[in-house]
Amino acid sequence: MKSQLILAGWVGLHMSLMMIPVSAQALAPSEQDQPLLLAQAQPLVSGQRVRVKKLTRDMASVRGSIVTTGPSTLQDPATLEKLKKRFGQFTDALKKYPQLEDPDVKAARAEYAQLQQALSAEFKRASAQQQELGDVQQRLARAEQDLRAYAVPQPLAVPFTAEQAQAWVDAAGKARTAAEHYATELETIANLAYLPNNRGTVQSGAPYDAADVKRLREFAASNHAAVQSNYARITTALDARMQQIDSDVLTRWQEDPNSDQRWRFTAPGAQEEAFGLYDEAIAVAQSSQHLAAVLQRDSPRADQLVEQLQAAKAAFSRNKAIAIETARLPEPQSTDADMLAIAAEVLAKPKYGFGEHGRIVLTTPAIVTREKKSSEVTIDDADVSISGEVTLSGTETTWTYRWQEFRFAAPLHDPDSNTWHIWWITAKNFSSGGNKTPLNQWVSGQATKGVPILAEHAKP
């Protein structure tokens, strides 16, 4: 509706300009006005001459105020109406001076004709701009709507799936296309549309103005830059994670499984930890593959890394099997029958729950005697002096622990998993100790679960 009103105003002005009389014949009064003409045709008196010269200056001033570059001010209905009114005033004023041969009247009529030509030319320029622009307010509203609707997606968190990569690229592509499209549209509008700034905001119902055009252009530029920035953040994160995989994951579990480092492959939770790290690393490398595939690009580094990780995972399984197959009980440090009998006695005690055991191997050559003292202080009272000094009183109890000990290894059977593990056990016999220390009997001290061992290597 607003554009229709503007066009209607332009048509009105154009018709006014087309009907502007610029010749003596056109400005001559009708026959009934001949007496008035004769009176007006008298030479100008000084007051009239002053007014004619001022009229010429005023018309020249209006003509000089017409800006013929950039968005035409004649697109603005208020400016258009103001010029129509002003030009009508000039027309009425000029009719009062029919002294066509008077040099000052000639100068006024010449300036009048130049003003008419300038206004007509500017009207045509404004009309062409408006024709190219169409409904500017509607175009700006659509630009804002689309720039917000096609928002730039946040960077993907690594790792991500192929579906997530596709969705991100689709959303980023739409955001970039919208940003590029409206950057061009808004540049055209900025160059052609006359949109003086107003006090209100679009949100409060005010029309879009030049400040809004600037804001939307910055919005489009920001969205375009954000697409590239967020893509760079994703690829940077992928590069960093893959570098970390190279240095921290692929370098792990490289030990010889047929050595004293076999526990790295057979320790409780070792396989779960290794497979968890490998699977997570594979997901990271595959994320890079997913993104490259959606963008129809190659991903040689990620492809190689996936192969290396899958090979490392398979190697771990092989090394674990080797570690178990090659596990053996240690060479005995003694074959003392009494010590072996004591070890068997300790293993058989129900309270320890050792269960079925295999061959016992003594790992110390003989029984040794040890001693240790332990003290315990019981605070009975605390006295605080005026100076703040604290005095504690109580009793101290000291126990002397004396015992004999030796160490041995024995495979123990786990009925739940039907597997065997080597256990390292210390047998102790206390002759003195605390009030809860079992005395004069062989008991199990520290017992540590070791590596798995095949049944055929565990049993005698």
Coordinates of C-alpha atoms in Angstrom, one line a residue:
M1 CA 0.0 0.0 0.0
K2 CA 2.8 2.4 0.9
S3 CA 4.6 1.8 -2.4
Q4 CA 1.4 2.4 -4.2
L5 CA 0.9 5.7 -2.5
I6 CA 4.4 6.7 -3.3
L7 CA 3.9 5.9 -7.0
A8 CA 0.7 7.7 -7.0
G9 CA 2.5 10.8 -5.6
W10 CA 5.1 10.5 -8.2
V11 CA 2.5 10.4 -10.9
G12 CA 0.9 13.5 -9.4
L13 CA 4.2 15.3 -9.4
H14 CA 5.0 14.2 -12.9
M15 CA 1.7 15.5 -14.2
S16 CA 2.3 18.8 -12.4
L17 CA 5.7 19.1 -13.9
M18 CA 4.4 18.3 -17.4
M19 CA 1.8 21.1 -17.1
I20 CA 4.3 23.7 -15.8
P21 CA 4.0 26.7 -18.2
V22 CA 7.4 28.0 -19.1
S23 CA 6.6 30.3 -22.1
A24 CA 5.1 33.7 -22.3
Q25 CA 2.1 32.2 -24.3
A26 CA 1.5 29.6 -21.6
L27 CA 1.6 32.0 -18.7
A28 CA -0.5 34.8 -20.5
P29 CA -3.8 35.5 -18.8
S30 CA -7.2 34.9 -20.5
E31 CA -9.2 37.5 -22.4
Q32 CA -11.2 38.4 -19.4
D33 CA -7.9 39.1 -17.5
Q34 CA -6.7 41.6 -20.2
P35 CA -7.2 44.7 -18.0
L36 CA -5.2 43.0 -15.3
L37 CA -2.5 42.0 -17.9
L38 CA -2.2 45.6 -19.0
A39 CA -1.8 46.7 -15.4
Q40 CA 0.7 43.9 -14.7
A41 CA 2.6 44.6 -17.9
Q42 CA 3.8 47.9 -16.6
P43 CA 7.5 48.1 -15.8
L44 CA 8.4 46.5 -12.5
V45 CA 8.6 48.8 -9.6
S46 CA 11.4 48.5 -7.1
G47 CA 9.4 46.3 -4.7
Q48 CA 8.3 43.9 -7.4
R49 CA 11.9 43.7 -8.7
V50 CA 13.1 42.7 -5.3
R51 CA 10.5 40.0 -5.0
V52 CA 11.2 38.6 -8.5
K53 CA 14.9 38.4 -7.7
K54 CA 14.1 36.6 -4.5
L55 CA 11.8 34.2 -6.3
T56 CA 14.7 33.4 -8.7
R57 CA 17.1 32.8 -5.8
D58 CA 14.5 30.6 -4.0
M59 CA 14.0 28.5 -7.1
A60 CA 17.8 28.2 -7.6
S61 CA 18.1 27.2 -3.9
V62 CA 15.5 24.4 -4.3
R63 CA 17.2 23.2 -7.5
G64 CA 20.6 23.2 -5.8
S65 CA 19.2 21.2 -2.9
I66 CA 18.2 18.3 -5.2
V67 CA 20.6 15.4 -4.6
T68 CA 21.1 13.5 -7.9
T69 CA 23.2 10.7 -6.6
G70 CA 22.4 7.8 -4.3
P71 CA 18.9 7.0 -3.2
S72 CA 16.5 9.7 -4.4
T73 CA 14.8 11.7 -1.7
L74 CA 11.7 11.8 -4.0
Q75 CA 11.1 8.2 -2.8
D76 CA 9.9 9.7 0.5
P77 CA 6.2 10.8 0.3
A78 CA 6.7 13.7 2.7
T79 CA 9.6 15.1 0.6
L80 CA 7.5 14.6 -2.5
E81 CA 4.6 16.4 -1.2
K82 CA 6.7 19.2 0.1
L83 CA 8.3 19.7 -3.4
K84 CA 4.9 19.6 -5.1
K85 CA 3.6 22.3 -2.8
R86 CA 6.8 24.4 -3.2
F87 CA 6.7 24.1 -7.0
G88 CA 3.0 25.2 -7.0
Q89 CA 3.9 28.3 -5.0
F90 CA 6.6 29.1 -7.5
T91 CA 4.1 28.7 -10.4
D92 CA 1.6 31.0 -8.7
A93 CA 4.2 33.6 -7.9
L94 CA 5.6 33.6 -11.4
K95 CA 2.2 34.2 -13.0
K96 CA 2.1 37.6 -11.2
Y97 CA 4.9 38.9 -13.5
P98 CA 3.9 39.0 -17.2
Q99 CA 6.7 41.4 -18.1
L100 CA 8.3 38.9 -20.5
E101 CA 10.9 41.3 -21.7
D102 CA 12.1 42.3 -18.3
P103 CA 15.6 40.8 -17.8
D104 CA 14.8 39.8 -14.2
V105 CA 11.5 38.2 -15.2
K106 CA 13.4 36.4 -18.0
A107 CA 15.9 35.2 -15.4
A108 CA 13.1 34.0 -13.1
R109 CA 11.4 32.1 -16.0
A110 CA 14.7 30.5 -17.1
E111 CA 15.4 29.4 -13.5
Y112 CA 11.8 28.1 -13.3
A113 CA 12.4 26.0 -16.5
Q114 CA 15.7 24.6 -15.1
L115 CA 14.0 23.7 -11.8
Q116 CA 11.2 21.9 -13.8
Q117 CA 13.8 20.0 -15.8
A118 CA 15.8 19.1 -12.6
L119 CA 12.6 17.9 -10.8
S120 CA 11.5 15.9 -13.8
A121 CA 14.9 14.2 -14.2
E122 CA 15.0 13.4 -10.5
F123 CA 11.5 12.1 -10.6
K124 CA 12.5 9.7 -13.4
R125 CA 15.5 8.6 -11.4
A126 CA 13.4 8.0 -8.3
S127 CA 10.8 6.2 -10.4
A128 CA 13.5 3.9 -11.8
Q129 CA 14.9 3.2 -8.4
Q130 CA 11.5 2.4 -7.0
Q131 CA 10.8 0.1 -10.0
E132 CA 13.9 -1.8 -9.3
L133 CA 13.4 -1.9 -5.5
G134 CA 9.7 -3.0 -5.4
D135 CA 8.3 -3.2 -1.9
V136 CA 11.4 -2.4 0.2
Q137 CA 9.7 -2.9 3.5
Q138 CA 8.5 -6.4 2.5
R139 CA 12.0 -7.3 1.2
L140 CA 13.7 -6.1 4.4
A141 CA 11.2 -8.0 6.6
R142 CA 11.8 -11.2 4.5
A143 CA 15.5 -10.7 4.8
E144 CA 15.3 -10.5 8.6
Q145 CA 13.0 -13.5 8.8
D146 CA 15.2 -15.7 6.7
L147 CA 18.5 -14.7 8.3
R148 CA 17.0 -15.7 11.6
A149 CA 15.3 -18.8 10.3
Y150 CA 18.4 -20.1 8.7
A151 CA 20.6 -19.7 11.7
V152 CA 24.2 -20.8 11.7
P153 CA 24.5 -24.2 13.5
Q154 CA 26.8 -24.5 16.5
P155 CA 30.0 -26.5 16.0
L156 CA 29.6 -30.3 16.3
A157 CA 30.9 -32.0 19.4
V158 CA 33.4 -34.6 18.5
P159 CA 32.7 -37.5 18.0
F160 CA 29.6 -37.3 15.8
T161 CA 27.7 -39.6 13.5
A162 CA 27.2 -39.4 9.7
E163 CA 23.7 -38.3 10.2
Q164 CA 24.8 -35.4 12.5
A165 CA 27.5 -34.4 9.9
Q166 CA 24.9 -34.3 7.1
A167 CA 22.4 -32.3 9.2
W168 CA 25.2 -29.8 10.2
V169 CA 26.4 -29.3 6.6
D170 CA 22.8 -28.9 5.4
A171 CA 22.0 -26.3 8.0
A172 CA 25.3 -24.5 7.5
G173 CA 24.7 -24.5 3.7
K174 CA 21.3 -22.9 4.1
A175 CA 22.7 -20.3 6.5
R176 CA 25.6 -19.5 4.1
T177 CA 23.2 -19.3 1.1
A178 CA 20.8 -17.0 2.9
A179 CA 23.7 -14.8 4.1
E180 CA 25.2 -14.5 0.6
H181 CA 21.8 -13.9 -1.0
Y182 CA 20.7 -11.2 1.4
A183 CA 24.1 -9.6 1.4
T184 CA 23.6 -8.9 -2.3
E185 CA 19.9 -7.8 -1.8
L186 CA 20.8 -5.5 1.1
E187 CA 23.6 -3.9 -0.9
T188 CA 21.2 -3.1 -3.6
I189 CA 18.7 -1.7 -1.1
A190 CA 21.4 0.3 0.6
N191 CA 22.4 1.9 -2.7
L192 CA 18.9 2.6 -4.0
A193 CA 16.4 2.9 -1.2
Y194 CA 15.8 6.2 0.6
L195 CA 15.1 5.2 4.2
P196 CA 15.6 8.0 6.6
N197 CA 16.2 6.9 10.2
N198 CA 13.2 7.0 12.5
R199 CA 12.9 6.9 16.3
G200 CA 10.9 3.7 16.5
T201 CA 12.1 0.2 16.1
V202 CA 10.8 -2.5 13.8
Q203 CA 9.7 -4.5 16.9
S204 CA 7.6 -1.6 18.0
G205 CA 5.9 -1.3 14.6
A206 CA 8.1 1.3 13.0
P207 CA 9.1 0.8 9.3
Y208 CA 12.6 -0.3 8.4
D209 CA 15.1 2.5 8.1
A210 CA 18.7 3.0 7.0
A211 CA 20.0 1.8 10.4
D212 CA 18.0 -1.4 10.0
V213 CA 19.6 -1.9 6.6
K214 CA 23.0 -1.5 8.2
R215 CA 22.1 -3.9 11.0
L216 CA 20.8 -6.6 8.6
R217 CA 23.9 -6.3 6.4
E218 CA 26.1 -6.8 9.5
F219 CA 23.8 -9.7 10.4
A220 CA 24.3 -11.4 7.0
A221 CA 28.1 -10.8 7.1
S222 CA 28.2 -12.2 10.7
N223 CA 26.3 -15.3 9.6
H224 CA 28.5 -15.9 6.6
A225 CA 31.7 -15.5 8.8
A226 CA 30.2 -17.8 11.5
V227 CA 29.6 -20.6 9.0
Q228 CA 33.3 -20.6 8.1
S229 CA 34.4 -20.1 11.7
N230 CA 32.3 -22.9 13.1
Y231 CA 33.5 -25.2 10.4
A232 CA 37.1 -24.3 11.2
R233 CA 36.4 -25.0 14.9
I234 CA 35.1 -28.5 14.0
T235 CA 38.1 -29.4 11.8
T236 CA 40.5 -27.9 14.4
A237 CA 39.0 -30.1 17.1
L238 CA 39.2 -33.1 14.9
D239 CA 42.8 -32.4 14.0
A240 CA 43.7 -32.0 17.7
R241 CA 41.9 -35.2 18.7
M242 CA 43.6 -37.2 16.0
Q243 CA 47.0 -35.8 16.9
Q244 CA 46.3 -36.8 20.5
I245 CA 45.3 -40.3 19.3
D246 CA 48.6 -40.6 17.4
S247 CA 50.7 -39.7 20.5
D248 CA 48.7 -41.1 23.4
V249 CA 46.6 -44.0 22.1
L250 CA 48.5 -45.7 19.3
T251 CA 51.6 -45.7 21.5
R252 CA 50.0 -47.7 24.3
W253 CA 50.1 -51.4 24.9
Q254 CA 53.2 -51.9 22.9
E255 CA 54.9 -54.2 25.5
D256 CA 56.0 -57.8 24.8
P257 CA 53.1 -60.0 25.9
N258 CA 55.6 -62.8 26.6
S259 CA 57.4 -60.9 29.3
D260 CA 56.9 -59.7 32.8
Q261 CA 54.7 -56.9 31.2
R262 CA 52.0 -59.4 30.2
W263 CA 49.8 -58.1 33.0
R264 CA 49.2 -54.9 30.9
F265 CA 47.1 -57.1 28.6
T266 CA 45.6 -59.4 31.2
A267 CA 45.0 -57.2 34.3
P268 CA 41.4 -56.8 35.4
G269 CA 39.7 -54.2 33.2
A270 CA 42.7 -53.9 30.9
Q271 CA 40.8 -55.1 27.8
E272 CA 37.8 -53.0 28.6
E273 CA 40.0 -49.9 29.0
A274 CA 41.9 -50.6 25.8
F275 CA 38.8 -51.3 23.7
G276 CA 37.1 -48.3 25.2
L277 CA 39.9 -46.0 24.1
Y278 CA 40.3 -47.6 20.7
D279 CA 36.5 -47.4 20.0
E280 CA 36.4 -43.8 21.1
A281 CA 39.4 -43.0 18.9
I282 CA 37.8 -44.8 16.0
A283 CA 34.7 -42.7 16.4
V284 CA 36.8 -39.5 16.3
A285 CA 38.5 -40.5 13.1
Q286 CA 35.2 -41.7 11.6
S287 CA 33.8 -38.2 12.4
S288 CA 36.4 -36.7 10.2
Q289 CA 35.4 -39.3 7.5
H290 CA 31.7 -38.4 7.8
L291 CA 32.3 -34.7 7.4
A292 CA 34.6 -35.2 4.4
A293 CA 32.1 -37.6 2.8
V294 CA 29.3 -35.1 3.1
L295 CA 31.5 -32.4 1.6
Q296 CA 32.6 -34.9 -1.1
R297 CA 36.2 -34.6 -0.1
D298 CA 39.0 -37.1 0.7
S299 CA 40.1 -37.9 4.2
P300 CA 43.4 -39.8 3.9
R301 CA 44.6 -39.0 7.4
A302 CA 41.4 -40.2 9.0
D303 CA 41.2 -43.3 6.8
Q304 CA 44.7 -44.3 7.8
L305 CA 44.0 -43.7 11.5
V306 CA 40.9 -45.9 11.4
E307 CA 42.9 -48.7 9.9
Q308 CA 45.7 -48.3 12.5
L309 CA 43.2 -48.3 15.4
Q310 CA 41.3 -51.3 14.1
A311 CA 44.7 -53.1 13.7
A312 CA 45.7 -52.0 17.2
K313 CA 42.5 -53.4 18.7
A314 CA 43.0 -56.7 17.0
A315 CA 46.6 -56.8 18.1
F316 CA 45.5 -56.2 21.7
S317 CA 43.3 -59.3 21.5
R318 CA 46.2 -61.4 20.1
N319 CA 48.6 -60.1 22.7
K320 CA 46.2 -60.9 25.5
A321 CA 45.9 -64.5 24.2
I322 CA 49.7 -64.7 23.9
A323 CA 50.1 -63.3 27.4
I324 CA 47.7 -66.0 28.8
E325 CA 49.2 -68.8 26.7
T326 CA 52.8 -68.0 27.7
A327 CA 52.0 -67.4 31.4
R328 CA 53.9 -69.7 33.7
L329 CA 54.4 -70.1 37.4
P330 CA 57.8 -68.8 38.6
E331 CA 60.7 -71.1 39.2
P332 CA 60.6 -72.3 42.9
Q333 CA 63.0 -70.8 45.3
S334 CA 62.6 -73.8 47.6
T335 CA 61.0 -77.3 47.6
D336 CA 60.8 -77.5 51.4
A337 CA 58.0 -80.0 52.2
D338 CA 57.0 -78.3 55.4
M339 CA 56.6 -74.9 53.8
L340 CA 54.6 -76.5 51.0
A341 CA 52.4 -78.2 53.5
I342 CA 51.9 -74.9 55.4
A343 CA 51.0 -73.1 52.1
A344 CA 48.4 -75.8 51.3
E345 CA 47.0 -75.5 54.8
V346 CA 46.6 -71.7 54.4
L347 CA 44.9 -72.2 51.0
A348 CA 42.5 -74.7 52.5
K349 CA 41.1 -72.4 55.2
P350 CA 37.5 -71.7 54.3
K351 CA 37.5 -68.1 55.8
Y352 CA 39.8 -66.9 52.9
G353 CA 37.7 -68.4 50.2
F354 CA 40.6 -69.3 48.0
G355 CA 38.8 -72.3 46.6
E356 CA 40.5 -74.8 44.2
H357 CA 44.2 -74.2 43.7
G358 CA 46.8 -75.6 41.4
R359 CA 50.5 -76.2 41.9
I360 CA 52.1 -74.3 44.8
V361 CA 55.5 -72.7 44.2
L362 CA 57.6 -71.3 47.0
T363 CA 59.0 -67.8 46.0
T364 CA 61.2 -67.4 49.1
P365 CA 63.9 -69.9 50.0
A366 CA 63.2 -70.1 53.7
I367 CA 61.0 -69.0 56.6
V368 CA 62.2 -65.7 58.1
T369 CA 61.4 -64.0 61.4
R370 CA 60.3 -60.4 61.6
E371 CA 59.4 -58.0 64.4
K372 CA 57.6 -54.6 64.5
K373 CA 56.3 -52.4 67.2
S374 CA 53.1 -50.4 67.1
S375 CA 51.8 -47.8 69.5
E376 CA 48.4 -46.3 70.1
V377 CA 47.7 -43.2 72.2
T378 CA 44.4 -42.7 74.0
I379 CA 43.6 -39.1 75.0
D380 CA 41.9 -39.0 78.4
D381 CA 41.8 -35.2 79.0
A382 CA 42.7 -31.8 77.5
D383 CA 43.5 -28.8 79.7
V384 CA 43.6 -25.3 78.2
S385 CA 45.5 -22.6 80.2
I386 CA 44.7 -18.9 80.4
S387 CA 47.5 -18.3 77.9
G388 CA 45.8 -20.7 75.4
E389 CA 48.3 -23.5 75.9
V390 CA 46.7 -26.9 75.5
T391 CA 47.9 -29.8 77.7
L392 CA 46.9 -33.3 76.7
S393 CA 46.9 -36.3 79.0
G394 CA 46.2 -40.0 78.3
T395 CA 47.7 -43.4 77.9
E396 CA 50.0 -45.0 75.3
T397 CA 49.7 -48.7 74.5
T398 CA 52.5 -50.4 72.6
W399 CA 52.3 -53.8 71.0
T400 CA 55.2 -55.8 69.8
Y401 CA 54.5 -58.0 66.7
R402 CA 56.7 -61.0 66.2
W403 CA 56.1 -63.4 63.4
Q404 CA 57.5 -65.9 60.9
E405 CA 56.7 -65.6 57.2
F406 CA 57.4 -66.9 53.7
R407 CA 55.8 -66.2 50.3
F408 CA 54.4 -68.5 47.7
A409 CA 52.5 -68.4 44.4
A410 CA 49.6 -70.6 43.5
P411 CA 47.0 -70.6 40.6
L412 CA 43.4 -70.2 41.9
H413 CA 40.4 -71.2 40.0
D414 CA 37.5 -68.8 39.5
P415 CA 34.4 -71.0 39.1
D416 CA 32.3 -68.0 37.8
S417 CA 34.5 -67.4 34.8
N418 CA 36.1 -70.9 34.7
T419 CA 39.5 -69.2 34.5
W420 CA 42.8 -69.5 36.5
H421 CA 44.9 -66.7 37.9
I422 CA 48.3 -66.8 39.6
W423 CA 48.0 -65.4 43.1
W424 CA 50.9 -64.2 45.2
I425 CA 50.4 -64.9 48.9
T426 CA 52.4 -64.3 52.1
A427 CA 52.0 -66.8 54.9
K428 CA 52.5 -65.5 58.5
N429 CA 52.6 -67.1 62.0
F430 CA 52.5 -64.6 64.9
S431 CA 54.0 -65.4 68.3
S432 CA 52.9 -62.0 69.7
G433 CA 50.9 -59.1 68.6
G434 CA 47.8 -57.0 69.3
N435 CA 44.6 -58.1 71.1
K436 CA 43.1 -59.1 67.8
T437 CA 46.1 -60.8 66.3
P438 CA 45.7 -64.6 65.7
L439 CA 48.7 -66.2 67.5
N440 CA 50.6 -69.4 66.9
Q441 CA 48.9 -70.4 63.7
W442 CA 49.7 -69.9 60.0
V443 CA 47.5 -67.3 58.4
S444 CA 47.3 -65.5 55.0
G445 CA 48.9 -62.1 55.0
Q446 CA 48.8 -60.0 51.8
A447 CA 47.3 -61.8 48.8
T448 CA 47.6 -60.3 45.4
K449 CA 45.8 -61.5 42.2
G450 CA 48.1 -61.8 39.3
V451 CA 47.9 -62.7 35.6
P452 CA 45.7 -65.4 34.1
I453 CA 47.2 -68.8 33.4
L454 CA 45.9 -71.7 31.3
A455 CA 44.5 -74.7 33.3
E456 CA 47.2 -77.0 31.8
H457 CA 49.9 -74.7 33.2
A458 CA 48.2 -74.2 36.5
K459 CA 47.8 -77.8 37.7
P460 CA 50.5 -80.1 38.9

